[in-house]
Coordinates of C-alpha atoms and ligand atoms in Angstrom, one line a residue:
M53 CA 0.3 0.1 0.3
T54 CA 1.5 3.5 -0.7
I55 CA 2.2 5.6 2.2
T56 CA 1.1 9.6 1.7
R57 CA 3.7 12.0 2.9
W58 CA 2.2 14.6 4.7
V59 CA 4.1 17.7 3.8
L60 CA 4.4 20.7 6.4
A61 CA 4.5 24.4 5.3
D62 CA 7.9 24.6 6.0
Q63 CA 8.9 21.3 4.1
L64 CA 8.0 22.4 0.8
G65 CA 11.4 21.6 -1.1
E66 CA 12.5 18.5 -3.0
H67 CA 14.7 17.4 -0.2
F68 CA 11.6 16.5 1.9
H69 CA 9.8 14.8 -0.9
E70 CA 11.4 13.7 -3.8
D71 CA 11.2 10.2 -2.0
A72 CA 7.4 10.0 -1.8
A73 CA 5.2 8.6 -4.2
H74 CA 2.3 10.5 -3.0
L75 CA 2.1 13.7 -1.1
V76 CA -1.1 15.7 0.6
I77 CA -0.4 19.5 1.6
I78 CA -3.2 20.6 4.1
E79 CA -3.9 24.4 4.3
A80 CA -5.5 24.7 7.9
K81 CA -7.5 27.8 8.1
D82 CA -7.8 28.0 11.8
L83 CA -4.0 28.7 12.2
F84 CA -4.9 32.2 10.6
R85 CA -7.7 32.9 12.8
K86 CA -5.4 32.1 15.9
T87 CA -2.9 34.2 15.0
R88 CA -2.7 37.7 13.6
Y89 CA 0.4 37.0 11.3
H90 CA 1.9 39.8 8.9
R91 CA -0.4 39.6 5.6
Q92 CA 2.8 38.9 3.5
K93 CA 3.6 36.1 5.4
A94 CA 0.4 34.5 5.1
H95 CA 0.7 35.0 1.2
L96 CA 4.3 33.4 1.0
V97 CA 3.2 30.6 3.0
L98 CA 0.0 29.6 1.1
S99 CA 1.5 30.7 -2.3
A100 CA 4.5 28.4 -1.5
M101 CA 2.2 25.3 -0.8
R102 CA 0.0 25.9 -3.7
H103 CA 3.2 26.1 -6.1
L104 CA 4.4 22.5 -4.8
A105 CA 0.9 21.5 -5.4
A106 CA 0.7 22.7 -8.9
E107 CA 3.9 21.1 -9.7
R108 CA 2.6 17.7 -8.7
P109 CA -0.8 17.6 -10.2
E110 CA -0.8 13.7 -10.4
S111 CA 1.2 13.0 -7.0
A112 CA 0.0 15.8 -4.9
T113 CA -3.6 16.2 -2.9
Y114 CA -4.0 19.8 -1.6
I115 CA -6.6 20.2 1.1
R116 CA -8.3 23.0 2.3
A117 CA -10.0 22.8 5.8
D118 CA -10.0 24.2 9.1
T119 CA -7.9 22.0 11.1
F120 CA -5.4 19.2 10.1
A121 CA -7.2 16.7 11.7
E122 CA -10.1 17.4 9.7
G123 CA -7.8 17.4 6.6
L124 CA -6.1 14.0 7.1
A125 CA -9.7 12.4 8.0
T126 CA -10.2 12.8 4.0
I127 CA -6.9 10.7 3.2
D128 CA -7.3 7.2 3.3
G129 CA -4.1 4.7 4.3
P130 CA -0.8 5.1 6.1
L131 CA 1.1 8.5 6.5
E132 CA 4.7 9.6 7.1
V133 CA 5.8 13.0 8.2
V134 CA 9.5 14.6 8.4
A135 CA 10.0 15.6 12.1
P136 CA 8.3 18.7 12.4
H137 CA 10.6 21.9 13.1
S138 CA 8.4 23.4 16.0
R139 CA 7.1 21.8 19.2
S140 CA 3.4 22.8 18.4
A141 CA 3.7 20.8 15.1
T142 CA 5.4 18.0 17.0
A143 CA 2.4 17.9 19.4
V144 CA -0.2 17.9 16.7
V145 CA 1.9 14.8 14.8
Q146 CA 1.6 12.9 18.5
L147 CA -2.2 13.9 18.5
V148 CA -2.8 12.2 15.6
Q149 CA -1.1 9.6 16.3
E150 CA -2.7 9.0 19.8
H151 CA -5.9 8.9 17.9
G152 CA -4.7 5.9 16.0
R153 CA -3.8 6.9 13.3
D154 CA -0.9 5.0 11.3
L155 CA 1.4 8.2 11.1
S156 CA 5.3 7.6 11.3
V157 CA 7.8 10.3 11.8
L158 CA 11.0 10.3 9.4
P159 CA 14.4 12.2 10.9
A160 CA 14.4 16.1 10.3
R161 CA 16.1 17.3 6.9
G162 CA 16.4 20.5 5.8
F163 CA 19.7 21.3 8.3
I164 CA 23.4 20.6 7.2
T165 CA 24.3 19.2 10.6
S166 CA 22.3 16.4 12.2
E167 CA 21.1 16.3 16.1
T168 CA 23.4 13.6 16.9
E169 CA 26.3 15.7 15.6
F170 CA 25.2 18.5 17.7
Q171 CA 24.7 16.3 20.8
S172 CA 28.2 14.9 20.6
W173 CA 29.9 18.5 20.1
V174 CA 27.8 19.2 23.2
A175 CA 29.2 16.2 25.1
E176 CA 33.0 16.7 23.9
R177 CA 33.0 20.1 25.4
G178 CA 32.1 18.7 29.1
K179 CA 31.2 21.6 31.3
R180 CA 32.9 24.4 29.2
R181 CA 29.8 26.7 27.6
L182 CA 28.4 26.6 24.4
L183 CA 30.3 28.7 21.9
L184 CA 29.1 29.6 18.4
E185 CA 32.5 30.3 17.3
D186 CA 34.0 26.4 18.5
W187 CA 30.4 25.0 17.1
Y188 CA 31.2 26.6 13.5
R189 CA 34.7 25.7 13.4
S190 CA 33.9 22.3 14.3
V191 CA 31.4 21.9 11.4
R192 CA 33.8 23.9 9.2
V193 CA 36.3 20.7 9.7
S194 CA 33.8 17.9 9.6
H195 CA 31.8 19.0 6.3
E196 CA 34.9 20.1 5.0
I197 CA 33.8 23.6 4.2
L198 CA 36.4 26.5 3.1
I199 CA 39.0 24.1 4.7
E200 CA 42.3 23.5 2.3
D201 CA 44.7 20.9 3.6
G202 CA 43.0 20.9 6.9
E203 CA 43.3 24.6 7.9
P204 CA 41.2 27.1 7.4
A205 CA 40.9 28.8 3.9
G206 CA 42.6 32.0 3.7
G207 CA 44.7 31.1 7.0
R208 CA 42.2 32.4 9.4
W209 CA 38.7 31.6 11.0
N210 CA 37.5 34.7 11.0
F211 CA 37.7 38.0 9.0
D212 CA 36.0 40.2 11.7
E213 CA 38.7 43.1 10.9
D214 CA 38.1 42.9 7.3
N215 CA 34.4 42.8 7.8
R216 CA 31.4 45.1 9.7
Q217 CA 32.4 48.2 8.2
P218 CA 30.4 51.4 8.8
P219 CA 28.4 52.3 5.3
P220 CA 30.4 54.5 3.1
R221 CA 30.0 57.9 3.8
G222 CA 27.4 60.4 2.4
A223 CA 25.9 57.4 0.7
V224 CA 22.0 56.2 0.8
T225 CA 22.7 52.8 -0.5
L226 CA 25.4 50.7 -1.6
G227 CA 24.9 51.4 -5.2
L228 CA 24.8 47.7 -6.2
P229 CA 22.2 46.0 -8.8
E230 CA 18.7 45.9 -8.1
P231 CA 18.1 42.3 -6.4
W232 CA 15.9 39.7 -8.4
L233 CA 12.5 39.9 -7.5
P234 CA 9.9 37.2 -8.3
V235 CA 7.1 38.1 -10.7
E236 CA 3.5 37.2 -9.1
D237 CA 1.7 34.3 -11.0
D238 CA -2.0 33.4 -11.0
I239 CA -1.3 31.1 -7.9
D240 CA -0.4 34.5 -5.9
R241 CA -3.2 36.4 -7.4
Q242 CA -5.7 33.7 -6.2
V243 CA -4.0 33.5 -2.7
R244 CA -4.6 37.3 -2.8
Q245 CA -8.2 37.3 -3.7
D246 CA -8.4 34.5 -1.0
L247 CA -6.7 36.4 1.7
D248 CA -8.9 39.3 1.0
A249 CA -12.2 37.1 1.4
W250 CA -10.9 35.7 4.8
E251 CA -10.4 39.4 6.2
S252 CA -13.8 40.2 5.0
E253 CA -14.8 37.1 6.9
G254 CA -13.0 38.7 10.1
I255 CA -9.7 37.1 10.0
E256 CA -7.1 39.5 11.0
F257 CA -3.6 40.4 9.6
F258 CA -0.9 42.7 10.3
G259 CA 0.7 45.1 8.0
A260 CA 0.6 46.1 4.5
D261 CA 0.1 43.8 1.6
G262 CA 2.0 44.1 -1.5
P263 CA 3.9 42.4 -4.2
R264 CA 5.7 39.2 -3.4
M265 CA 9.2 39.9 -2.7
F266 CA 10.8 36.7 -1.8
P267 CA 11.2 33.2 -3.7
I268 CA 9.0 30.3 -2.8
T269 CA 9.4 27.4 -5.3
P270 CA 13.1 25.8 -5.7
D271 CA 13.1 27.5 -9.0
E272 CA 13.0 30.9 -8.0
A273 CA 15.2 30.4 -4.8
R274 CA 18.2 29.0 -7.0
R275 CA 17.5 32.2 -9.3
A276 CA 17.6 34.7 -6.4
L277 CA 20.5 32.8 -4.9
A278 CA 22.5 33.2 -8.2
D279 CA 21.9 36.7 -8.4
F280 CA 23.0 37.5 -4.5
V281 CA 26.5 35.2 -5.3
E282 CA 26.8 37.2 -8.6
H283 CA 26.0 40.8 -7.1
R284 CA 26.1 41.2 -3.4
L285 CA 27.7 38.6 -1.9
P286 CA 31.0 40.2 -2.7
K287 CA 30.2 43.3 -0.4
F288 CA 28.6 40.8 2.5
G289 CA 31.5 40.8 4.7
P290 CA 32.2 44.7 4.5
Y291 CA 28.5 45.6 4.9
E292 CA 27.3 42.8 6.8
D293 CA 26.5 45.1 10.3
A294 CA 25.7 48.4 7.8
L295 CA 22.4 50.1 7.4
L296 CA 21.3 52.5 4.4
S297 CA 18.1 54.4 4.4
E298 CA 17.2 53.8 0.7
D299 CA 18.5 50.1 0.6
W300 CA 16.3 47.4 2.1
L301 CA 18.6 44.6 1.3
M302 CA 22.0 46.3 1.4
A303 CA 24.2 43.3 0.6
H304 CA 22.2 40.7 2.1
S305 CA 21.2 37.6 0.6
G306 CA 17.0 37.6 1.6
L307 CA 17.3 33.9 1.6
S308 CA 16.1 33.1 4.9
V309 CA 12.5 33.1 3.6
P310 CA 13.2 30.0 1.0
M311 CA 15.4 28.3 3.3
N312 CA 12.5 28.3 6.3
L313 CA 10.3 27.5 4.0
G314 CA 12.4 24.4 3.0
V315 CA 12.3 25.2 -0.7
L316 CA 16.3 25.7 -0.3
H317 CA 18.5 23.5 1.2
P318 CA 21.3 25.2 3.2
R319 CA 23.8 23.0 1.8
E320 CA 23.2 24.1 -1.6
V321 CA 23.6 27.8 -0.5
V322 CA 26.8 27.1 1.2
R323 CA 28.2 25.2 -1.3
T324 CA 27.6 27.7 -4.2
A325 CA 29.0 30.3 -2.3
E326 CA 32.0 28.1 -1.6
E327 CA 32.3 27.4 -5.3
A328 CA 32.1 31.0 -6.3
W329 CA 34.9 32.0 -3.9
S330 CA 37.1 29.0 -5.2
K331 CA 36.5 30.3 -8.7
G332 CA 38.2 33.3 -7.8
L333 CA 34.9 35.6 -7.9
V334 CA 34.5 36.5 -4.3
P335 CA 36.9 37.6 -1.7
I336 CA 37.5 35.2 1.3
A337 CA 36.2 37.4 4.3
S338 CA 32.9 38.0 2.3
V339 CA 32.3 34.4 1.5
E340 CA 33.6 33.1 5.2
G341 CA 31.4 35.8 6.5
F342 CA 28.3 34.8 4.8
I343 CA 29.0 30.7 5.2
R344 CA 29.5 31.7 9.1
Q345 CA 26.0 32.9 9.2
I346 CA 24.4 29.6 7.7
L347 CA 26.7 26.9 9.0
G348 CA 27.6 28.7 12.0
W349 CA 24.4 30.7 13.1
R350 CA 21.5 28.8 11.4
E351 CA 22.4 25.3 12.7
Y352 CA 23.4 26.9 15.8
I353 CA 20.1 28.4 16.5
W354 CA 18.1 25.5 15.3
H355 CA 20.0 22.9 17.6
L356 CA 19.7 25.5 20.6
Y357 CA 15.9 25.4 19.8
W358 CA 15.8 21.8 21.2
H359 CA 18.9 21.8 23.5
F360 CA 17.2 24.8 25.6
G361 CA 14.0 23.1 26.3
P362 CA 10.5 23.8 26.2
L363 CA 10.5 26.4 28.9
Y364 CA 13.0 28.5 27.4
V365 CA 11.1 31.2 25.9
D366 CA 8.9 31.8 28.8
S367 CA 10.7 31.3 31.5
S368 CA 14.0 33.0 30.7
N369 CA 14.0 36.4 32.1
V370 CA 17.0 37.2 34.3
L371 CA 16.4 41.0 33.6
S372 CA 13.1 40.9 35.2
A373 CA 11.6 42.3 31.7
D374 CA 7.8 42.6 32.2
E375 CA 7.0 45.6 30.2
P376 CA 3.9 44.6 27.7
L377 CA 4.6 45.7 24.3
P378 CA 3.1 48.8 23.6
Q379 CA 0.3 49.2 20.8
W380 CA 2.7 51.9 19.2
F381 CA 5.2 49.2 18.6
S382 CA 3.3 45.9 18.2
D383 CA 1.2 47.6 15.4
A384 CA 4.2 48.8 13.9
K385 CA 2.8 52.8 13.7
S386 CA 5.9 54.2 12.6
E387 CA 4.1 57.3 11.9
D388 CA 3.4 58.0 15.9
V389 CA 7.3 57.4 16.5
T390 CA 9.6 60.5 16.1
A391 CA 12.9 58.7 16.7
H392 CA 14.2 58.3 12.8
C393 CA 15.8 54.7 13.2
L394 CA 13.2 53.2 15.1
S395 CA 10.2 54.9 12.8
W396 CA 12.2 53.4 9.7
A397 CA 12.7 50.2 11.4
L398 CA 8.8 50.0 12.1
E399 CA 8.1 51.2 8.9
Q400 CA 10.0 48.2 7.2
V401 CA 8.3 45.8 9.5
H402 CA 4.8 47.2 8.6
D403 CA 5.3 47.3 4.6
K404 CA 7.7 44.4 4.1
G405 CA 7.5 42.0 7.2
W406 CA 11.3 41.9 6.9
T407 CA 14.4 43.8 7.8
H408 CA 18.0 42.6 7.6
H409 CA 19.8 41.6 10.7
I410 CA 21.3 44.5 11.6
V411 CA 17.8 46.1 12.1
R412 CA 16.1 43.4 14.3
L413 CA 19.3 43.4 16.7
M414 CA 20.4 46.9 16.5
I415 CA 17.1 48.9 16.3
L416 CA 13.9 47.0 17.3
G417 CA 16.0 44.5 19.6
N418 CA 17.9 46.8 21.2
W419 CA 15.1 49.4 21.9
A420 CA 13.2 46.5 23.6
L421 CA 16.1 45.5 25.9
Q422 CA 16.5 48.8 26.8
R423 CA 12.8 49.1 27.5
G424 CA 12.6 46.0 29.4
Y425 CA 9.8 44.6 27.1
D426 CA 8.7 41.2 27.8
P427 CA 10.9 38.5 26.2
A428 CA 8.4 35.5 25.5
E429 CA 5.8 38.5 24.3
M430 CA 8.7 40.0 22.2
T431 CA 9.3 36.6 20.4
R432 CA 6.0 35.9 19.8
W433 CA 5.6 39.5 18.2
F434 CA 8.8 38.8 15.8
Q435 CA 7.1 35.4 15.0
R436 CA 4.5 36.7 13.8
T437 CA 5.2 39.7 12.1
F438 CA 8.3 38.3 10.1
V439 CA 7.9 36.5 7.1
D440 CA 10.7 34.4 7.9
G441 CA 10.0 34.0 11.5
Y442 CA 9.2 30.6 12.9
P443 CA 9.5 29.4 16.6
W444 CA 12.8 27.3 16.3
V445 CA 14.9 30.4 14.8
M446 CA 13.1 32.9 16.9
A447 CA 13.8 31.5 20.6
A448 CA 17.4 31.9 20.7
N449 CA 17.3 34.7 18.5
T450 CA 15.2 36.8 20.7
V451 CA 15.2 35.8 24.2
G452 CA 19.1 35.3 24.1
M453 CA 20.8 37.5 21.3
A454 CA 18.7 40.1 21.3
L455 CA 17.4 40.6 24.6
F456 CA 20.0 38.7 27.1
A457 CA 17.0 37.2 29.2
D458 CA 18.8 33.8 29.5
G459 CA 21.6 35.3 31.4
G460 CA 24.1 34.5 28.8
Q461 CA 23.6 31.1 27.3
M462 CA 23.5 32.6 24.2
S463 CA 25.6 35.6 24.4
T464 CA 28.3 36.8 27.1
K465 CA 27.0 40.1 27.4
P466 CA 23.8 42.3 26.5
Y467 CA 23.6 43.9 22.8
A468 CA 22.7 47.4 24.1
S469 CA 24.1 50.5 22.5
G470 CA 23.5 53.8 22.4
G471 CA 22.9 56.4 19.5
S472 CA 26.8 56.7 18.7
Y473 CA 26.9 53.3 17.7
I474 CA 23.8 53.6 15.5
N475 CA 24.9 57.1 14.0
K476 CA 28.3 55.2 13.2
M477 CA 26.6 52.1 11.4
T478 CA 23.8 53.9 9.7
N479 CA 22.9 57.3 7.8
L480 CA 19.6 57.6 10.1
C481 CA 20.6 60.1 12.6
S482 CA 21.5 62.8 10.1
G483 CA 17.5 63.1 9.4
C484 CA 16.4 62.9 13.1
R485 CA 15.0 65.0 15.5
Y486 CA 17.3 63.9 18.1
K487 CA 21.1 64.2 18.5
P488 CA 23.1 60.9 19.4
T489 CA 25.7 62.7 21.9
V490 CA 23.1 64.1 23.6
R491 CA 21.4 62.4 26.5
V492 CA 19.2 64.8 28.5
G493 CA 16.9 67.4 27.2
S494 CA 14.7 68.1 24.3
D495 CA 17.5 67.1 22.1
A496 CA 18.1 63.8 23.9
C497 CA 18.6 60.5 21.9
P498 CA 16.1 57.9 23.1
F499 CA 18.8 55.4 22.2
T500 CA 21.4 57.1 24.0
A501 CA 19.6 58.1 27.1
G502 CA 17.9 54.7 27.0
Y503 CA 21.2 53.0 27.1
W504 CA 22.6 54.5 30.3
N505 CA 19.1 53.7 31.9
F506 CA 19.2 50.3 30.7
L507 CA 22.9 50.1 32.7
H508 CA 21.3 52.0 36.0
V509 CA 18.2 50.0 36.0
N510 CA 20.1 46.6 35.9
Q511 CA 23.4 47.4 37.8
E512 CA 22.6 44.7 40.2
R513 CA 22.4 42.0 37.7
L514 CA 25.2 43.2 35.4
S515 CA 27.8 45.5 36.8
G516 CA 29.4 42.0 37.9
N517 CA 29.7 41.0 34.4
H518 CA 33.5 41.7 33.5
R519 CA 32.5 42.5 29.8
M520 CA 30.4 45.6 31.1
S521 CA 33.0 47.1 33.4
M522 CA 33.8 49.5 30.9
A523 CA 30.2 50.6 30.5
Y524 CA 29.9 50.6 34.3
A525 CA 33.1 52.9 34.3
G526 CA 31.2 55.3 32.0
L527 CA 27.8 55.3 34.2
R528 CA 29.3 56.1 37.3
K529 CA 31.3 59.2 35.9
L530 CA 28.0 60.6 34.3
A531 CA 27.5 64.0 35.6
D532 CA 23.4 64.4 34.9
R533 CA 22.9 60.7 35.9
D534 CA 20.1 61.8 38.0
A535 CA 18.5 63.9 35.4
L536 CA 18.5 61.3 33.0
I537 CA 17.0 58.5 35.1
V538 CA 14.0 61.1 35.8
Q539 CA 13.9 61.8 32.0
E540 CA 13.5 58.1 30.8
A541 CA 11.1 57.5 33.9
E542 CA 9.2 60.1 32.7
R543 CA 9.3 58.7 29.2
G544 CA 8.1 55.2 30.3
N545 CA 6.3 53.3 27.6
S546 CA 5.3 56.2 25.0
A547 CA 6.6 56.6 21.5
P548 CA 10.0 58.4 21.4
Ligands
LIG440 C1 16.0 39.6 17.0 C2 16.0 39.0 16.0 C3 15.2 37.8 15.2 C4 15.2 37.0 14.0 N1 14.5 36.5 13.6 C5 14.8 35.3 12.4 C6 13.8 34.8 12.2 O1 12.5 34.8 12.3 N2 14.2 34.1 11.0 C7 15.3 33.8 10.3 O2 15.6 33.3 9.6 N3 16.2 34.3 11.2 C8 16.3 35.5 12.0 N4 17.0 36.1 12.5 C9 18.7 36.2 11.8 C10 18.8 37.0 11.0 O3 18.4 38.4 11.2 C11 17.9 36.6 9.5 O4 18.1 35.3 9.2 C12 18.6 37.2 8.5 O5 17.9 38.9 8.7 C13 17.7 37.3 7.4 O6 18.0 37.6 6.0 P1 18.9 37.2 5.1 O7 18.4 36.2 4.4 O8 19.3 38.4 4.1 O9 20.2 36.9 5.9 P2 22.1 37.0 5.4 O10 22.6 38.3 6.1 O11 21.9 36.9 3.9 O12 22.4 35.7 6.0 C14 22.3 34.3 5.4 C15 21.5 33.6 6.0 O13 22.1 33.3 7.2 C16 21.1 32.6 8.2 N5 21.3 33.8 9.6 C17 22.2 34.3 9.8 N6 22.0 35.1 11.1 C18 21.1 34.1 11.4 C19 20.8 33.8 12.9 N7 21.3 34.9 13.7 N8 19.7 33.1 13.1 C20 19.6 32.2 12.1 N9 20.0 32.1 11.1 C21 20.4 33.1 10.4 C22 19.7 32.9 7.8 O14 19.1 32.0 7.4 C23 19.8 33.7 6.4 O15 19.3 33.7 5.4 C24 16.8 37.0 13.7 C25 17.7 37.9 14.4 C26 17.7 38.7 15.4 C27 18.4 39.5 16.1
LIG441 S1 19.5 60.2 17.0 FE1 19.2 58.7 18.4 S2 17.1 58.2 17.8 FE2 17.5 59.4 16.2 S3 18.2 58.3 14.4 FE3 19.9 58.5 16.0 S4 19.8 56.7 17.2 FE4 18.1 57.0 16.4

């Protein structure tokens, strides 16, 4: 008897189904009733699922139902599914099994490294803390990526000295060619109509609708990858931490969407980038910086999601951050915000459901950290408003990297920074009503004031961290500390 492969919404590439004779793909509408997703995220996911069904008309059954259980009830015979990428989807699979359905679970796919490889690396470390850098080096060696004669290509593991430069002075874009963007087809038009109909029935979405900006089929994803490698990868390293107001993508790849939908295997991305370097088309600093993001960060964050356990998001809050997200922030009302950098970032979230990494970390995450936003709430906000947001990738990035709520399991110190750093890495301060160097008064930059206030509020918890000693030495010398604390208490949760 044929076993039908149940293909989940983030398992849509060939590597998830090419060995299956028959597929079932279920569009469960109830999920959109329960969570207010970005409209463009709903579009991307539905369009991707429907495109896969259209690519296999003879062997894929596409079901529109309220729930997965309702959809599965219409399929006869045994089922199998590749291990889901979240605890909630795993629970759904278990429930289906408990109800007596013959449903087997296949090992996880879609990542370069296996859980066994991660667990043996953890075991080898013994009592030493987990470090991304060590994980990344070990995977470079075990998978022979950017390795020559057993040594790191280019003679170094890390090219941070060449990378992470401020943006070119006076520029508003990097001046790179326009990125490849998909052209919408009839399936997209149908998705848009259906989402309009859902909205009129009362299902609510967040943010603006807009033309589809990210690849959702393997073919589109490969075109976007080739375009990135040719035009933007060479500049990835130097400008990976920079931000320019008229350049939404900078030298980034925009490939998180197809990789997280499972239509593009990260191994293919890494190998394509490595090949471009071996042909002399891309400098080692850029290719190493880029591969580090995927082989290092992406794989690490995936394993940490399971390693940190089910309570990580809801129970990590060492800074006792319990401010609810204010409405102007959670609804991304950029027009309510005067601080140019934050207003700009919220506008990107509203209009695209996507920003590049440094916007997530240096502006949105930094603001939430300084203002003590609740880490679990912030994680859920990122997850529903970002088109590439999924539980596995949001947990450690938000709770650990951006908010330091796990007390240092992910990062050795909080990623808090003031306006001077934002001014160094972006062109946003020149268009701002505030001044990045001013702490107190009507011109005070809310990020600069917020940085010092954050140090003050968390003094007992953080001053013992030796990586914060310079920061606390600075705080002790602040002549206007008392005035700053009063000013920030008065600001409260209002839009800056
Ligand atoms: C607060 C916060 C929230 C984030 N939320 C998400 C998210 O929902 N989904 C998501 O895929 N990434 C998330 N990231 C990581 C990173 O910001 C995005 O992967 C990246 O911005 C996606 O754009 P890109 O494809 O152009 O990336 P590039 O800069 O081109 O990097 C290439 C790839 O590396 C991977 N990568 C890079 N950094 C990370 C990281 N820290 N964690 C995991 N993968 C990484 C991504 O797959 C990305 O596509 C988050 C980071 C922070 C600080
Ligand atoms: S001055 Fe401050 S608030 Fe204004 S853009 Fe710069 S960092 Fe942001």
